[in-house]
Amino acid sequence: MASGPVSVSAMRETMDVLLEISRLLNTGLDMETLSICVRLCEQGINPEALSSVIKELRRAADGLKASENAPS
Amino acid sequence: MATPEQKSPNVLLQNLCCRILGKGEADVAQQFQYAVRVIGSNFAPTVERDEFLVAEKIKKEFVRQRREADGALFSELHRKLQSQGVLKNRWSILYLLLSLSEDPRKQPSKVTSYPSLFAQALPRDTHSTPYYYARPQSLQLNYQDRSVPSAQNPASLGSSGIGSIPMYSLNGPTPTPQSFVPGQPYQTPMGDALRQQLGTRLAWTLATGQQPTLQNATSKALPNALARGVALSKSLKDTTSRLAELGWLHNKVRKYTDQRSLDRAFGLVGQSFCAALHQELKEYYRLLSVLHSQLQVEDDQGVNLGLETSLTLRRLLVWTYDPKMRLKALAALVDHCQGRKGGELASAVHAYTKTGDPYMRSLVQHILGLASHPILNFLYRWIYDGELEDTYHEVLLIGKSINFLHQVCHDQTPTAKMMAVTKTAESPKDAADLFTDLENAFQSKIDAAYFETSKYLLDVLNKNYNLLEHLQAMRRYLLLGQGDFIRHLMDLLKPELVRPATTLYQHNLTGILETAVRATNAQFDNPEILKRLDVRLLEVSPGDTGWDVFSLDYHVDGPIATVFTRECMSHYLRVFNFLWRAKRMEYILTDIWKGHMCNAKLLKSMPEFSGVLHQCHVLASEMVHFIHQMQYYITFEVLECSWDELWNKVQQAQDLDHIIAAHEVFLDTIISRCLLDSESRAMLNQLRAVFDQIIEFQNAQEVMYRSALEELQRRLQFEERKKQRDSEGEWGVTAAEEDEENKRVLEFQESIPKMRSQLRILTHFYQGIVQQFLVLLTTSTDESLRFLSFRLDFNEHYKAREPRLRVSLGARGRRSLQV
């Protein structure tokens, strides 16, 4: 995160921009997920690893949904 | 995100898992474990940390999907993002978004069932990192500290160090094959083709070499990992390690260029060498991108199993054979050129052209051509413009002719002109010629250029700057070649110069000089030269007369000062002073002779004085003989001979250096032959003494003449008065007058022996000095000086008086006989 106190409005603007980019790129991230990702990235997490984790998690979620749907 | 509090990554990750899976914290434990482990073990990205590159990739992605409008929109948004500057790791988040992006036109990506993978992997994980699960909330993962993850690496990823490589390869949306997922032993039986496909991807990542450090590590680690019993077939291992070599070679070359491109002191040659290497690497990248696109196509079509056209490991091996040879050559070259720069570097490269392999030779030749291009340019600049542009001190050369033209003569025209002359030689040939033809063509090219330039320079100096005329002027004025002018100048200067030196003023003398110029043939000389002629007064020491300090001067500046340097001019001044003194002696003797002639008749009536006159005549003719011989020697043996030599040399000179050298030789010869060098100091002192004797004689004789003439005058007056009184009818003389007259005559007659003895002393001294001088002359090593001694003593007048002369002459005669 930026070291100084970042104004809330600036933060929101930035997030809006990122959300727009995210929408353009069709990443399927909602605002909250995106904000979590941004925070992680800002802490120096390797984005490659993060993206793979997110993909894995999505697959897992799909799998869970499929397994939940199948019996019902 | 409204509250930007600093949450630990783990908490955030857990939130993420809950969010995506849509479940509570407790239910996502497995996935959370997995996420922490993956992130923890891959803290260092394998891609370039460059926001611009990522942005470009995103734009390309849009173009690929034919969504140019969206691409523009993205650019706009990206710009906005940059201007806001809230985020630190913009590239990171952009990269993440890119990785997660999906092509909206495509079907949702092929999803195979992965839960099983998680299920398989997790038991091991709980072993290796048990406390993640136990205390997820309080755990602080320090991502900046490398020691923590690297300590975990062997534990969690021990069996497959290569695990991360294929996972995060370049292709975004397509699922990367998960066969190397950490912890999963590679045991699933797969089709050979599929395995090859995987290997291809692996080798691919290796070969592209995005991250040199990681690359090196992996290329080393790969064989290890393979050797550690990952169940690949032997042939597969083999081919993969061969492909890995490609990556290693690439990294070696890349490392060199990367290091060097930042080094500003590496020089132009080094930079162009790096550029040449880059060009080669670019070719290699082109090949890789072709391969990549083929891979992409295959990925898009789904996995092609066993098709003829598919990209297999073996195919890859064959295709990359040539590039590998090239890379090998480059790597060897890089090794060889390590630590060299400038011309040395070019030479090192040149050494590699001496190979029998035509393929390799052409490659090295090409690189050499590029690398030596700066040298060639540099040389051309030097040869044709005479400028040294050696900013990096790569080559050490000295060129002056053209630079001389530019700097000193302010002559900018020759470049174009000479270029026209040498244009044929300057056609932009391959720079490699420079090295291959070093002996023949290039040498002659340089020679030709040098010849042309020198000739042109001489032309300019002669035509525009009258070099030869200045040389002649030096001879005429400073070396007293213009006889009428010097004689007239001396006539005019005589009344000025007999005064004490302190009462002389330069402007008076300059006026006299101009008068002398106007009155003699010097007036027809080039005004440019006459303008430079000036009077100079040397430093005055007490008791000096004008004769001692007077000197002619010649102002030199601009281009001709290159020939007539300050040192040269001081030589000229010394020679001038010597010649001027000798000339003055001649002048004095002329005056003495004139006195003899004029007074001889007058003084006939004083028979008692004739003895003095006789002595004077004898001494004067001795002196005249001496000075005539000296003048002859100086004029003919010294000045004219040396001048002729110099003139011939100057006429034949091919460049300015020759002229300067010839001129220096000329001056040295004159200096030494005029006895002005340190070796003949003794002789010069004797000569000075002779000159002094002459001056003394002149003074003495003047006094004698004056008294004799006064006496004569009075006697005549006395007779006159007698006659006058006679005619008036008075007594011619009174007794008192007669007494007085007789007394005076007696006085005069008594002074005559004094005069005679004074003359005898003078003669004695003079002859002594001349004998000394002759002794020195006969022992001199210079032949012309020995001949001078013959001339001075042609009738052996001095030899008869000086025993040493006889001895030395005999000795010399014997010496010459032995020779």
PDB file of N, CA and C in Angstrom, chain B residues 287-361:
ATOM      1  N   LEU B 287      12.486 -16.982 -34.433  1.00  0.00           N
ATOM      2  CA  LEU B 287      12.260 -18.422 -34.537  1.00  0.00           C
ATOM      3  C   LEU B 287      11.366 -18.886 -33.401  1.00  0.00           C
ATOM      4  N   LEU B 288      11.684 -18.402 -32.198  1.00  0.00           N
ATOM      5  CA  LEU B 288      10.908 -18.825 -31.031  1.00  0.00           C
ATOM      6  C   LEU B 288       9.468 -18.389 -31.156  1.00  0.00           C
ATOM      7  N   SER B 289       9.275 -17.179 -31.666  1.00  0.00           N
ATOM      8  CA  SER B 289       7.888 -16.706 -31.756  1.00  0.00           C
ATOM      9  C   SER B 289       7.114 -17.490 -32.800  1.00  0.00           C
ATOM     10  N   VAL B 290       7.810 -17.914 -33.837  1.00  0.00           N
ATOM     11  CA  VAL B 290       7.154 -18.775 -34.820  1.00  0.00           C
ATOM     12  C   VAL B 290       6.719 -20.078 -34.159  1.00  0.00           C
ATOM     13  N   LEU B 291       7.656 -20.625 -33.405  1.00  0.00           N
ATOM     14  CA  LEU B 291       7.335 -21.867 -32.695  1.00  0.00           C
ATOM     15  C   LEU B 291       6.184 -21.645 -31.721  1.00  0.00           C
ATOM     16  N   HIS B 292       6.261 -20.508 -31.051  1.00  0.00           N
ATOM     17  CA  HIS B 292       5.227 -20.180 -30.072  1.00  0.00           C
ATOM     18  C   HIS B 292       3.855 -20.113 -30.710  1.00  0.00           C
ATOM     19  N   SER B 293       3.821 -19.429 -31.853  1.00  0.00           N
ATOM     20  CA  SER B 293       2.509 -19.273 -32.492  1.00  0.00           C
ATOM     21  C   SER B 293       1.966 -20.629 -32.939  1.00  0.00           C
ATOM     22  N   GLN B 294       2.889 -21.490 -33.362  1.00  0.00           N
ATOM     23  CA  GLN B 294       2.422 -22.820 -33.760  1.00  0.00           C
ATOM     24  C   GLN B 294       1.833 -23.548 -32.566  1.00  0.00           C
ATOM     25  N   LEU B 295       2.527 -23.382 -31.439  1.00  0.00           N
ATOM     26  CA  LEU B 295       2.057 -23.998 -30.215  1.00  0.00           C
ATOM     27  C   LEU B 295       0.682 -23.468 -29.852  1.00  0.00           C
ATOM     28  N   GLN B 296       0.532 -22.163 -30.027  1.00  0.00           N
ATOM     29  CA  GLN B 296      -0.728 -21.498 -29.711  1.00  0.00           C
ATOM     30  C   GLN B 296      -1.852 -22.078 -30.548  1.00  0.00           C
ATOM     31  N   VAL B 297      -1.543 -22.196 -31.829  1.00  0.00           N
ATOM     32  CA  VAL B 297      -2.546 -22.731 -32.741  1.00  0.00           C
ATOM     33  C   VAL B 297      -2.969 -24.116 -32.296  1.00  0.00           C
ATOM     34  N   GLU B 298      -1.982 -24.892 -31.943  1.00  0.00           N
ATOM     35  CA  GLU B 298      -2.300 -26.257 -31.507  1.00  0.00           C
ATOM     36  C   GLU B 298      -3.110 -26.238 -30.244  1.00  0.00           C
ATOM     37  N   ASP B 299      -2.751 -25.309 -29.341  1.00  0.00           N
ATOM     38  CA  ASP B 299      -3.499 -25.203 -28.092  1.00  0.00           C
ATOM     39  C   ASP B 299      -4.931 -24.810 -28.367  1.00  0.00           C
ATOM     40  N   ASP B 300      -5.104 -23.873 -29.294  1.00  0.00           N
ATOM     41  CA  ASP B 300      -6.449 -23.405 -29.599  1.00  0.00           C
ATOM     42  C   ASP B 300      -7.292 -24.521 -30.190  1.00  0.00           C
ATOM     43  N   GLN B 301      -6.607 -25.359 -30.947  1.00  0.00           N
ATOM     44  CA  GLN B 301      -7.368 -26.442 -31.572  1.00  0.00           C
ATOM     45  C   GLN B 301      -7.581 -27.595 -30.613  1.00  0.00           C
ATOM     46  N   GLY B 302      -7.059 -27.440 -29.429  1.00  0.00           N
ATOM     47  CA  GLY B 302      -7.091 -28.564 -28.516  1.00  0.00           C
ATOM     48  C   GLY B 302      -5.821 -29.354 -28.698  1.00  0.00           C
ATOM     49  N   VAL B 303      -5.606 -30.272 -27.831  1.00  0.00           N
ATOM     50  CA  VAL B 303      -4.352 -31.009 -27.884  1.00  0.00           C
ATOM     51  C   VAL B 303      -4.351 -31.940 -29.083  1.00  0.00           C
ATOM     52  N   ASN B 304      -3.326 -31.747 -29.883  1.00  0.00           N
ATOM     53  CA  ASN B 304      -3.217 -32.602 -31.069  1.00  0.00           C
ATOM     54  C   ASN B 304      -2.395 -33.822 -30.738  1.00  0.00           C
ATOM     55  N   LEU B 305      -3.010 -34.885 -30.742  1.00  0.00           N
ATOM     56  CA  LEU B 305      -2.290 -36.092 -30.393  1.00  0.00           C
ATOM     57  C   LEU B 305      -1.808 -36.790 -31.651  1.00  0.00           C
ATOM     58  N   GLY B 306      -0.496 -36.911 -31.733  1.00  0.00           N
ATOM     59  CA  GLY B 306       0.069 -37.764 -32.771  1.00  0.00           C
ATOM     60  C   GLY B 306      -0.168 -37.308 -34.192  1.00  0.00           C
ATOM     61  N   LEU B 307      -0.499 -36.030 -34.369  1.00  0.00           N
ATOM     62  CA  LEU B 307      -0.676 -35.575 -35.745  1.00  0.00           C
ATOM     63  C   LEU B 307       0.682 -35.301 -36.383  1.00  0.00           C
ATOM     64  N   GLU B 308       0.717 -35.392 -37.691  1.00  0.00           N
ATOM     65  CA  GLU B 308       1.994 -35.234 -38.400  1.00  0.00           C
ATOM     66  C   GLU B 308       2.570 -33.837 -38.226  1.00  0.00           C
ATOM     67  N   THR B 309       1.666 -32.854 -38.222  1.00  0.00           N
ATOM     68  CA  THR B 309       2.143 -31.472 -38.246  1.00  0.00           C
ATOM     69  C   THR B 309       2.460 -30.940 -36.863  1.00  0.00           C
ATOM     70  N   SER B 310       2.134 -31.659 -35.851  1.00  0.00           N
ATOM     71  CA  SER B 310       2.261 -31.080 -34.517  1.00  0.00           C
ATOM     72  C   SER B 310       3.721 -30.880 -34.151  1.00  0.00           C
ATOM     73  N   LEU B 311       3.858 -30.008 -33.204  1.00  0.00           N
ATOM     74  CA  LEU B 311       5.207 -29.634 -32.787  1.00  0.00           C
ATOM     75  C   LEU B 311       5.659 -30.618 -31.710  1.00  0.00           C
ATOM     76  N   THR B 312       6.592 -31.436 -32.070  1.00  0.00           N
ATOM     77  CA  THR B 312       7.070 -32.394 -31.089  1.00  0.00           C
ATOM     78  C   THR B 312       8.472 -32.007 -30.673  1.00  0.00           C
ATOM     79  N   LEU B 313       8.902 -32.675 -29.646  1.00  0.00           N
ATOM     80  CA  LEU B 313      10.222 -32.374 -29.097  1.00  0.00           C
ATOM     81  C   LEU B 313      11.304 -32.666 -30.116  1.00  0.00           C
ATOM     82  N   ARG B 314      11.161 -33.761 -30.833  1.00  0.00           N
ATOM     83  CA  ARG B 314      12.195 -34.141 -31.805  1.00  0.00           C
ATOM     84  C   ARG B 314      12.250 -33.131 -32.935  1.00  0.00           C
ATOM     85  N   ARG B 315      11.049 -32.763 -33.358  1.00  0.00           N
ATOM     86  CA  ARG B 315      10.978 -31.773 -34.429  1.00  0.00           C
ATOM     87  C   ARG B 315      11.680 -30.486 -34.004  1.00  0.00           C
ATOM     88  N   LEU B 316      11.393 -30.130 -32.765  1.00  0.00           N
ATOM     89  CA  LEU B 316      11.983 -28.923 -32.209  1.00  0.00           C
ATOM     90  C   LEU B 316      13.501 -29.019 -32.220  1.00  0.00           C
ATOM     91  N   LEU B 317      13.951 -30.199 -31.850  1.00  0.00           N
ATOM     92  CA  LEU B 317      15.389 -30.417 -31.791  1.00  0.00           C
ATOM     93  C   LEU B 317      16.036 -30.199 -33.155  1.00  0.00           C
ATOM     94  N   VAL B 318      15.366 -30.718 -34.166  1.00  0.00           N
ATOM     95  CA  VAL B 318      15.913 -30.587 -35.520  1.00  0.00           C
ATOM     96  C   VAL B 318      15.871 -29.139 -35.975  1.00  0.00           C
ATOM     97  N   TRP B 319      14.731 -28.517 -35.708  1.00  0.00           N
ATOM     98  CA  TRP B 319      14.591 -27.127 -36.164  1.00  0.00           C
ATOM     99  C   TRP B 319      15.583 -26.196 -35.484  1.00  0.00           C
ATOM    100  N   THR B 320      15.865 -26.500 -34.246  1.00  0.00           N
ATOM    101  CA  THR B 320      16.741 -25.578 -33.516  1.00  0.00           C
ATOM    102  C   THR B 320      18.213 -25.942 -33.672  1.00  0.00           C
ATOM    103  N   TYR B 321      18.499 -26.865 -34.586  1.00  0.00           N
ATOM    104  CA  TYR B 321      19.904 -27.270 -34.705  1.00  0.00           C
ATOM    105  C   TYR B 321      20.767 -26.108 -35.197  1.00  0.00           C
ATOM    106  N   ASP B 322      20.328 -25.492 -36.268  1.00  0.00           N
ATOM    107  CA  ASP B 322      21.115 -24.374 -36.818  1.00  0.00           C
ATOM    108  C   ASP B 322      21.241 -23.214 -35.832  1.00  0.00           C
ATOM    109  N   PRO B 323      20.097 -22.788 -35.297  1.00  0.00           N
ATOM    110  CA  PRO B 323      20.216 -21.716 -34.297  1.00  0.00           C
ATOM    111  C   PRO B 323      21.163 -22.090 -33.160  1.00  0.00           C
ATOM    112  N   LYS B 324      21.171 -23.377 -32.824  1.00  0.00           N
ATOM    113  CA  LYS B 324      22.035 -23.773 -31.722  1.00  0.00           C
ATOM    114  C   LYS B 324      23.495 -23.575 -32.113  1.00  0.00           C
ATOM    115  N   MET B 325      23.822 -23.956 -33.343  1.00  0.00           N
ATOM    116  CA  MET B 325      25.200 -23.760 -33.788  1.00  0.00           C
ATOM    117  C   MET B 325      25.562 -22.274 -33.730  1.00  0.00           C
ATOM    118  N   ARG B 326      24.605 -21.480 -34.174  1.00  0.00           N
ATOM    119  CA  ARG B 326      24.843 -20.037 -34.157  1.00  0.00           C
ATOM    120  C   ARG B 326      25.069 -19.545 -32.739  1.00  0.00           C
ATOM    121  N   LEU B 327      24.169 -19.974 -31.866  1.00  0.00           N
ATOM    122  CA  LEU B 327      24.278 -19.522 -30.477  1.00  0.00           C
ATOM    123  C   LEU B 327      25.589 -19.994 -29.867  1.00  0.00           C
ATOM    124  N   LYS B 328      25.986 -21.200 -30.233  1.00  0.00           N
ATOM    125  CA  LYS B 328      27.246 -21.728 -29.713  1.00  0.00           C
ATOM    126  C   LYS B 328      28.395 -20.830 -30.143  1.00  0.00           C
ATOM    127  N   ALA B 329      28.379 -20.485 -31.422  1.00  0.00           N
ATOM    128  CA  ALA B 329      29.442 -19.609 -31.932  1.00  0.00           C
ATOM    129  C   ALA B 329      29.436 -18.283 -31.186  1.00  0.00           C
ATOM    130  N   LEU B 330      28.210 -17.768 -30.998  1.00  0.00           N
ATOM    131  CA  LEU B 330      28.116 -16.470 -30.304  1.00  0.00           C
ATOM    132  C   LEU B 330      28.637 -16.579 -28.886  1.00  0.00           C
ATOM    133  N   ALA B 331      28.260 -17.673 -28.224  1.00  0.00           N
ATOM    134  CA  ALA B 331      28.684 -17.839 -26.834  1.00  0.00           C
ATOM    135  C   ALA B 331      30.199 -17.942 -26.758  1.00  0.00           C
ATOM    136  N   ALA B 332      30.785 -18.671 -27.707  1.00  0.00           N
ATOM    137  CA  ALA B 332      32.241 -18.792 -27.724  1.00  0.00           C
ATOM    138  C   ALA B 332      32.871 -17.426 -27.941  1.00  0.00           C
ATOM    139  N   LEU B 333      32.265 -16.684 -28.847  1.00  0.00           N
ATOM    140  CA  LEU B 333      32.759 -15.338 -29.160  1.00  0.00           C
ATOM    141  C   LEU B 333      32.694 -14.458 -27.910  1.00  0.00           C
ATOM    142  N   VAL B 334      31.571 -14.563 -27.225  1.00  0.00           N
ATOM    143  CA  VAL B 334      31.375 -13.763 -26.023  1.00  0.00           C
ATOM    144  C   VAL B 334      32.432 -14.126 -24.989  1.00  0.00           C
ATOM    145  N   ASP B 335      32.687 -15.420 -24.856  1.00  0.00           N
ATOM    146  CA  ASP B 335      33.718 -15.863 -23.918  1.00  0.00           C
ATOM    147  C   ASP B 335      35.063 -15.262 -24.278  1.00  0.00           C
ATOM    148  N   HIS B 336      35.328 -15.313 -25.565  1.00  0.00           N
ATOM    149  CA  HIS B 336      36.642 -14.856 -26.034  1.00  0.00           C
ATOM    150  C   HIS B 336      36.797 -13.357 -25.866  1.00  0.00           C
ATOM    151  N   CYS B 337      35.683 -12.650 -25.998  1.00  0.00           N
ATOM    152  CA  CYS B 337      35.774 -11.184 -25.980  1.00  0.00           C
ATOM    153  C   CYS B 337      35.582 -10.611 -24.595  1.00  0.00           C
ATOM    154  N   GLN B 338      35.437 -11.460 -23.637  1.00  0.00           N
ATOM    155  CA  GLN B 338      35.217 -10.987 -22.264  1.00  0.00           C
ATOM    156  C   GLN B 338      36.349 -10.057 -21.849  1.00  0.00           C
ATOM    157  N   GLY B 339      35.980  -8.893 -21.371  1.00  0.00           N
ATOM    158  CA  GLY B 339      36.999  -7.986 -20.826  1.00  0.00           C
ATOM    159  C   GLY B 339      37.786  -7.228 -21.871  1.00  0.00           C
ATOM    160  N   ARG B 340      37.396  -7.356 -23.132  1.00  0.00           N
ATOM    161  CA  ARG B 340      38.115  -6.573 -24.139  1.00  0.00           C
ATOM    162  C   ARG B 340      37.234  -5.450 -24.624  1.00  0.00           C
ATOM    163  N   LYS B 341      37.868  -4.446 -25.165  1.00  0.00           N
ATOM    164  CA  LYS B 341      37.078  -3.368 -25.742  1.00  0.00           C
ATOM    165  C   LYS B 341      37.851  -2.707 -26.869  1.00  0.00           C
ATOM    166  N   GLY B 342      37.143  -1.886 -27.630  1.00  0.00           N
ATOM    167  CA  GLY B 342      37.790  -1.115 -28.697  1.00  0.00           C
ATOM    168  C   GLY B 342      38.419  -1.995 -29.751  1.00  0.00           C
ATOM    169  N   GLY B 343      39.546  -1.580 -30.227  1.00  0.00           N
ATOM    170  CA  GLY B 343      40.233  -2.281 -31.304  1.00  0.00           C
ATOM    171  C   GLY B 343      40.588  -3.695 -30.911  1.00  0.00           C
ATOM    172  N   GLU B 344      40.883  -3.865 -29.633  1.00  0.00           N
ATOM    173  CA  GLU B 344      41.231  -5.198 -29.147  1.00  0.00           C
ATOM    174  C   GLU B 344      40.053  -6.145 -29.346  1.00  0.00           C
ATOM    175  N   LEU B 345      38.881  -5.641 -29.045  1.00  0.00           N
ATOM    176  CA  LEU B 345      37.672  -6.440 -29.215  1.00  0.00           C
ATOM    177  C   LEU B 345      37.502  -6.840 -30.674  1.00  0.00           C
ATOM    178  N   ALA B 346      37.660  -5.853 -31.545  1.00  0.00           N
ATOM    179  CA  ALA B 346      37.512  -6.130 -32.978  1.00  0.00           C
ATOM    180  C   ALA B 346      38.546  -7.171 -33.419  1.00  0.00           C
ATOM    181  N   SER B 347      39.746  -7.049 -32.904  1.00  0.00           N
ATOM    182  CA  SER B 347      40.779  -8.013 -33.264  1.00  0.00           C
ATOM    183  C   SER B 347      40.410  -9.405 -32.769  1.00  0.00           C
ATOM    184  N   ALA B 348      39.852  -9.446 -31.559  1.00  0.00           N
ATOM    185  CA  ALA B 348      39.456 -10.735 -31.004  1.00  0.00           C
ATOM    186  C   ALA B 348      38.400 -11.386 -31.893  1.00  0.00           C
ATOM    187  N   VAL B 349      37.457 -10.572 -32.348  1.00  0.00           N
ATOM    188  CA  VAL B 349      36.431 -11.106 -33.243  1.00  0.00           C
ATOM    189  C   VAL B 349      37.069 -11.558 -34.557  1.00  0.00           C
ATOM    190  N   HIS B 350      38.009 -10.741 -34.999  1.00  0.00           N
ATOM    191  CA  HIS B 350      38.663 -11.046 -36.268  1.00  0.00           C
ATOM    192  C   HIS B 350      39.368 -12.392 -36.207  1.00  0.00           C
ATOM    193  N   ALA B 351      39.933 -12.682 -35.051  1.00  0.00           N
ATOM    194  CA  ALA B 351      40.628 -13.960 -34.890  1.00  0.00           C
ATOM    195  C   ALA B 351      39.687 -15.131 -35.169  1.00  0.00           C
ATOM    196  N   TYR B 352      38.397 -14.909 -34.906  1.00  0.00           N
ATOM    197  CA  TYR B 352      37.431 -15.987 -35.104  1.00  0.00           C
ATOM    198  C   TYR B 352      37.039 -16.191 -36.571  1.00  0.00           C
ATOM    199  N   THR B 353      37.437 -15.250 -37.427  1.00  0.00           N
ATOM    200  CA  THR B 353      37.089 -15.464 -38.838  1.00  0.00           C
ATOM    201  C   THR B 353      38.019 -16.476 -39.475  1.00  0.00           C
ATOM    202  N   LYS B 354      39.089 -16.779 -38.802  1.00  0.00           N
ATOM    203  CA  LYS B 354      40.062 -17.706 -39.382  1.00  0.00           C
ATOM    204  C   LYS B 354      39.649 -19.130 -39.067  1.00  0.00           C
ATOM    205  N   THR B 355      38.501 -19.491 -39.586  1.00  0.00           N
ATOM    206  CA  THR B 355      38.026 -20.838 -39.358  1.00  0.00           C
ATOM    207  C   THR B 355      37.703 -21.483 -40.709  1.00  0.00           C
ATOM    208  N   GLY B 356      37.743 -22.781 -40.726  1.00  0.00           N
ATOM    209  CA  GLY B 356      37.481 -23.478 -41.976  1.00  0.00           C
ATOM    210  C   GLY B 356      36.002 -23.619 -42.275  1.00  0.00           C
ATOM    211  N   ASP B 357      35.205 -23.426 -41.242  1.00  0.00           N
ATOM    212  CA  ASP B 357      33.770 -23.633 -41.406  1.00  0.00           C
ATOM    213  C   ASP B 357      33.147 -22.411 -42.076  1.00  0.00           C
ATOM    214  N   PRO B 358      32.683 -22.558 -43.318  1.00  0.00           N
ATOM    215  CA  PRO B 358      32.170 -21.372 -44.031  1.00  0.00           C
ATOM    216  C   PRO B 358      30.951 -20.771 -43.354  1.00  0.00           C
ATOM    217  N   TYR B 359      30.167 -21.614 -42.722  1.00  0.00           N
ATOM    218  CA  TYR B 359      28.958 -21.127 -42.058  1.00  0.00           C
ATOM    219  C   TYR B 359      29.318 -20.202 -40.912  1.00  0.00           C
ATOM    220  N   MET B 360      30.217 -20.729 -40.125  1.00  0.00           N
ATOM    221  CA  MET B 360      30.676 -19.956 -38.965  1.00  0.00           C
ATOM    222  C   MET B 360      31.399 -18.694 -39.414  1.00  0.00           C
ATOM    223  N   ARG B 361      32.182 -18.868 -40.488  1.00  0.00           N
ATOM    224  CA  ARG B 361      32.970 -17.728 -40.934  1.00  0.00           C
ATOM    225  C   ARG B 361      32.064 -16.581 -41.370  1.00  0.00           C
TER     226      ARG B 361
END
